[in-house]
Amino acid sequence: MSETTRPTPKRPCPICKSTPQTGEFAPFCSSRCRDKDLNRWFNDGYALPGRAADPEEIAREED
Ligand SMILES: [Zn+2]
């Protein structure tokens, strides 16, 4: 094998760019950022007409 594969120890959270204190929610720093990313996906591509999306849940996303 010529490819060197080693685990990256710490990567910044893709949402808030802060360094995660735990790998529990990797690659995010917390469940909050993880949910935020999830909501972004839902808003972006999964909010299809006819799908039973909960508007309240999406609107609860704080900035
Ligand atoms: Zn974060």
CSV table of N, CA and C and ligand atoms in Angstrom, one decimal:
chain,number,residue,atom,x,y,z
A,1,MET,N,0.8,-1.2,0.0
A,1,MET,CA,0.0,0.0,0.0
A,1,MET,C,0.9,1.3,0.0
A,2,SER,N,0.6,2.1,-0.9
A,2,SER,CA,1.4,3.4,-1.0
A,2,SER,C,0.6,4.5,-0.3
A,3,GLU,N,-0.7,4.3,-0.1
A,3,GLU,CA,-1.5,5.3,0.5
A,3,GLU,C,-1.4,5.3,2.0
A,4,THR,N,-1.0,6.5,2.5
A,4,THR,CA,-0.9,6.6,4.0
A,4,THR,C,-2.2,7.0,4.6
A,5,THR,N,-2.8,6.1,5.4
A,5,THR,CA,-4.1,6.4,6.0
A,5,THR,C,-3.9,6.5,7.5
A,6,ARG,N,-4.1,7.6,7.9
A,6,ARG,CA,-4.1,7.8,9.4
A,6,ARG,C,-5.2,8.7,9.8
A,7,PRO,N,-5.8,8.4,10.9
A,7,PRO,CA,-7.0,9.2,11.4
A,7,PRO,C,-6.6,10.7,11.7
A,8,THR,N,-7.4,11.6,11.2
A,8,THR,CA,-7.1,13.0,11.5
A,8,THR,C,-7.6,13.2,13.0
A,9,PRO,N,-6.7,13.6,13.8
A,9,PRO,CA,-7.0,13.8,15.2
A,9,PRO,C,-8.1,14.7,15.5
A,10,LYS,N,-8.0,16.0,15.0
A,10,LYS,CA,-9.0,16.9,15.3
A,10,LYS,C,-9.3,17.8,14.1
A,11,ARG,N,-10.6,17.8,13.7
A,11,ARG,CA,-11.0,18.7,12.6
A,11,ARG,C,-12.0,19.6,13.1
A,12,PRO,N,-12.0,20.8,12.5
A,12,PRO,CA,-12.9,21.8,13.0
A,12,PRO,C,-14.4,21.5,12.6
A,13,CYS,N,-15.3,21.8,13.4
A,13,CYS,CA,-16.7,21.6,13.2
A,13,CYS,C,-17.1,22.3,11.9
A,14,PRO,N,-17.7,21.6,10.9
A,14,PRO,CA,-18.1,22.2,9.7
A,14,PRO,C,-19.2,23.3,9.8
A,15,ILE,N,-19.8,23.3,10.9
A,15,ILE,CA,-20.9,24.2,11.1
A,15,ILE,C,-20.4,25.5,11.8
A,16,CYS,N,-19.8,25.4,12.9
A,16,CYS,CA,-19.3,26.6,13.7
A,16,CYS,C,-17.8,26.8,13.7
A,17,LYS,N,-17.1,25.8,13.0
A,17,LYS,CA,-15.7,26.0,12.8
A,17,LYS,C,-14.9,25.9,14.1
A,18,SER,N,-15.5,25.5,15.2
A,18,SER,CA,-14.8,25.4,16.4
A,18,SER,C,-14.3,23.9,16.6
A,19,THR,N,-13.3,23.8,17.4
A,19,THR,CA,-12.7,22.4,17.5
A,19,THR,C,-13.5,21.6,18.5
A,20,PRO,N,-14.0,20.5,18.0
A,20,PRO,CA,-14.8,19.6,18.8
A,20,PRO,C,-14.1,19.1,20.1
A,21,GLN,N,-14.7,19.1,21.2
A,21,GLN,CA,-14.1,18.6,22.4
A,21,GLN,C,-14.3,17.1,22.6
A,22,THR,N,-15.2,16.6,21.8
A,22,THR,CA,-15.5,15.2,21.8
A,22,THR,C,-15.8,14.6,20.5
A,23,GLY,N,-15.5,13.4,20.3
A,23,GLY,CA,-15.7,12.8,19.0
A,23,GLY,C,-17.1,12.1,18.9
A,24,GLU,N,-17.9,12.4,19.9
A,24,GLU,CA,-19.2,11.7,20.0
A,24,GLU,C,-20.1,12.1,18.9
A,25,PHE,N,-20.0,13.4,18.4
A,25,PHE,CA,-20.8,13.9,17.4
A,25,PHE,C,-20.1,14.2,16.1
A,26,ALA,N,-18.9,13.6,16.0
A,26,ALA,CA,-18.1,13.8,14.8
A,26,ALA,C,-18.8,13.7,13.5
A,27,PRO,N,-18.6,14.5,12.5
A,27,PRO,CA,-17.5,15.5,12.6
A,27,PRO,C,-17.9,16.8,13.2
A,28,PHE,N,-19.1,16.8,13.9
A,28,PHE,CA,-19.5,18.0,14.5
A,28,PHE,C,-19.1,18.1,15.9
A,29,CYS,N,-19.2,19.3,16.5
A,29,CYS,CA,-18.7,19.5,17.9
A,29,CYS,C,-19.8,19.2,18.9
A,30,SER,N,-21.0,19.2,18.4
A,30,SER,CA,-22.1,18.9,19.4
A,30,SER,C,-23.3,18.5,18.7
A,31,SER,N,-24.3,18.0,19.4
A,31,SER,CA,-25.5,17.5,18.8
A,31,SER,C,-26.3,18.7,18.2
A,32,ARG,N,-26.0,19.9,18.7
A,32,ARG,CA,-26.7,21.0,18.1
A,32,ARG,C,-26.3,21.3,16.7
A,33,CYS,N,-25.0,21.3,16.5
A,33,CYS,CA,-24.4,21.5,15.2
A,33,CYS,C,-24.8,20.4,14.2
A,34,ARG,N,-24.9,19.2,14.8
A,34,ARG,CA,-25.3,18.0,14.0
A,34,ARG,C,-26.7,18.2,13.5
A,35,ASP,N,-27.6,18.7,14.4
A,35,ASP,CA,-29.0,18.9,14.0
A,35,ASP,C,-29.1,20.0,13.0
A,36,LYS,N,-28.2,21.0,13.2
A,36,LYS,CA,-28.2,22.2,12.3
A,36,LYS,C,-27.9,21.7,10.9
A,37,ASP,N,-26.9,20.8,10.8
A,37,ASP,CA,-26.5,20.3,9.5
A,37,ASP,C,-27.7,19.5,8.9
A,38,LEU,N,-28.3,18.7,9.7
A,38,LEU,CA,-29.4,17.9,9.3
A,38,LEU,C,-30.6,18.8,8.7
A,39,ASN,N,-30.9,19.8,9.5
A,39,ASN,CA,-31.9,20.7,9.0
A,39,ASN,C,-31.6,21.4,7.7
A,40,ARG,N,-30.3,21.7,7.5
A,40,ARG,CA,-29.9,22.3,6.3
A,40,ARG,C,-30.1,21.3,5.1
A,41,TRP,N,-29.9,20.1,5.4
A,41,TRP,CA,-30.1,19.1,4.3
A,41,TRP,C,-31.6,19.0,4.0
A,42,PHE,N,-32.4,19.0,5.1
A,42,PHE,CA,-33.8,18.9,4.9
A,42,PHE,C,-34.4,20.1,4.1
A,43,ASN,N,-33.9,21.3,4.5
A,43,ASN,CA,-34.3,22.5,3.8
A,43,ASN,C,-33.9,22.6,2.4
A,44,ASP,N,-32.7,22.0,2.1
A,44,ASP,CA,-32.1,22.1,0.8
A,44,ASP,C,-32.8,21.2,-0.2
A,45,GLY,N,-32.8,19.9,0.1
A,45,GLY,CA,-33.3,19.0,-0.9
A,45,GLY,C,-34.4,18.0,-0.5
A,46,TYR,N,-34.7,18.0,0.8
A,46,TYR,CA,-35.7,17.0,1.2
A,46,TYR,C,-37.0,17.6,1.4
A,47,ALA,N,-37.1,18.9,1.3
A,47,ALA,CA,-38.4,19.6,1.5
A,47,ALA,C,-39.2,19.5,0.3
A,48,LEU,N,-39.6,18.3,-0.1
A,48,LEU,CA,-40.3,18.1,-1.3
A,48,LEU,C,-41.8,18.2,-1.1
A,49,PRO,N,-42.6,18.8,-2.0
A,49,PRO,CA,-44.0,18.9,-1.9
A,49,PRO,C,-44.7,17.6,-1.7
A,50,GLY,N,-45.6,17.5,-0.8
A,50,GLY,CA,-46.3,16.2,-0.6
A,50,GLY,C,-45.7,15.5,0.6
A,51,ARG,N,-44.5,15.9,0.9
A,51,ARG,CA,-43.8,15.2,2.0
A,51,ARG,C,-44.3,15.8,3.4
A,52,ALA,N,-44.6,15.0,4.3
A,52,ALA,CA,-45.1,15.5,5.6
A,52,ALA,C,-43.9,16.1,6.4
A,53,ALA,N,-43.5,17.3,6.1
A,53,ALA,CA,-42.5,18.0,6.9
A,53,ALA,C,-43.1,18.8,8.0
A,54,ASP,N,-42.4,18.9,9.1
A,54,ASP,CA,-43.0,19.6,10.2
A,54,ASP,C,-42.4,21.0,10.2
A,55,PRO,N,-43.2,22.0,9.8
A,55,PRO,CA,-42.6,23.4,9.6
A,55,PRO,C,-42.2,24.0,11.0
A,56,GLU,N,-42.8,23.6,12.0
A,56,GLU,CA,-42.4,24.1,13.3
A,56,GLU,C,-41.0,23.6,13.7
A,57,GLU,N,-40.7,22.4,13.4
A,57,GLU,CA,-39.4,21.9,13.7
A,57,GLU,C,-38.3,22.6,13.0
A,58,ILE,N,-38.6,22.9,11.7
A,58,ILE,CA,-37.6,23.6,10.9
A,58,ILE,C,-37.5,25.1,11.4
A,59,ALA,N,-38.6,25.7,11.7
A,59,ALA,CA,-38.6,27.1,12.1
A,59,ALA,C,-37.9,27.3,13.5
A,60,ARG,N,-37.8,26.2,14.2
A,60,ARG,CA,-37.2,26.3,15.5
A,60,ARG,C,-35.7,26.4,15.4
A,61,GLU,N,-35.1,26.3,14.2
A,61,GLU,CA,-33.7,26.4,14.1
A,61,GLU,C,-33.3,27.9,14.4
A,62,GLU,N,-32.5,28.0,15.4
A,62,GLU,CA,-32.0,29.4,15.7
A,62,GLU,C,-30.7,29.7,15.0
A,63,ASP,N,-30.6,31.0,14.8
A,63,ASP,CA,-29.4,31.4,14.1
A,63,ASP,C,-28.3,31.8,15.1
B,1,ZN,ZN,-20.1,23.2,16.0
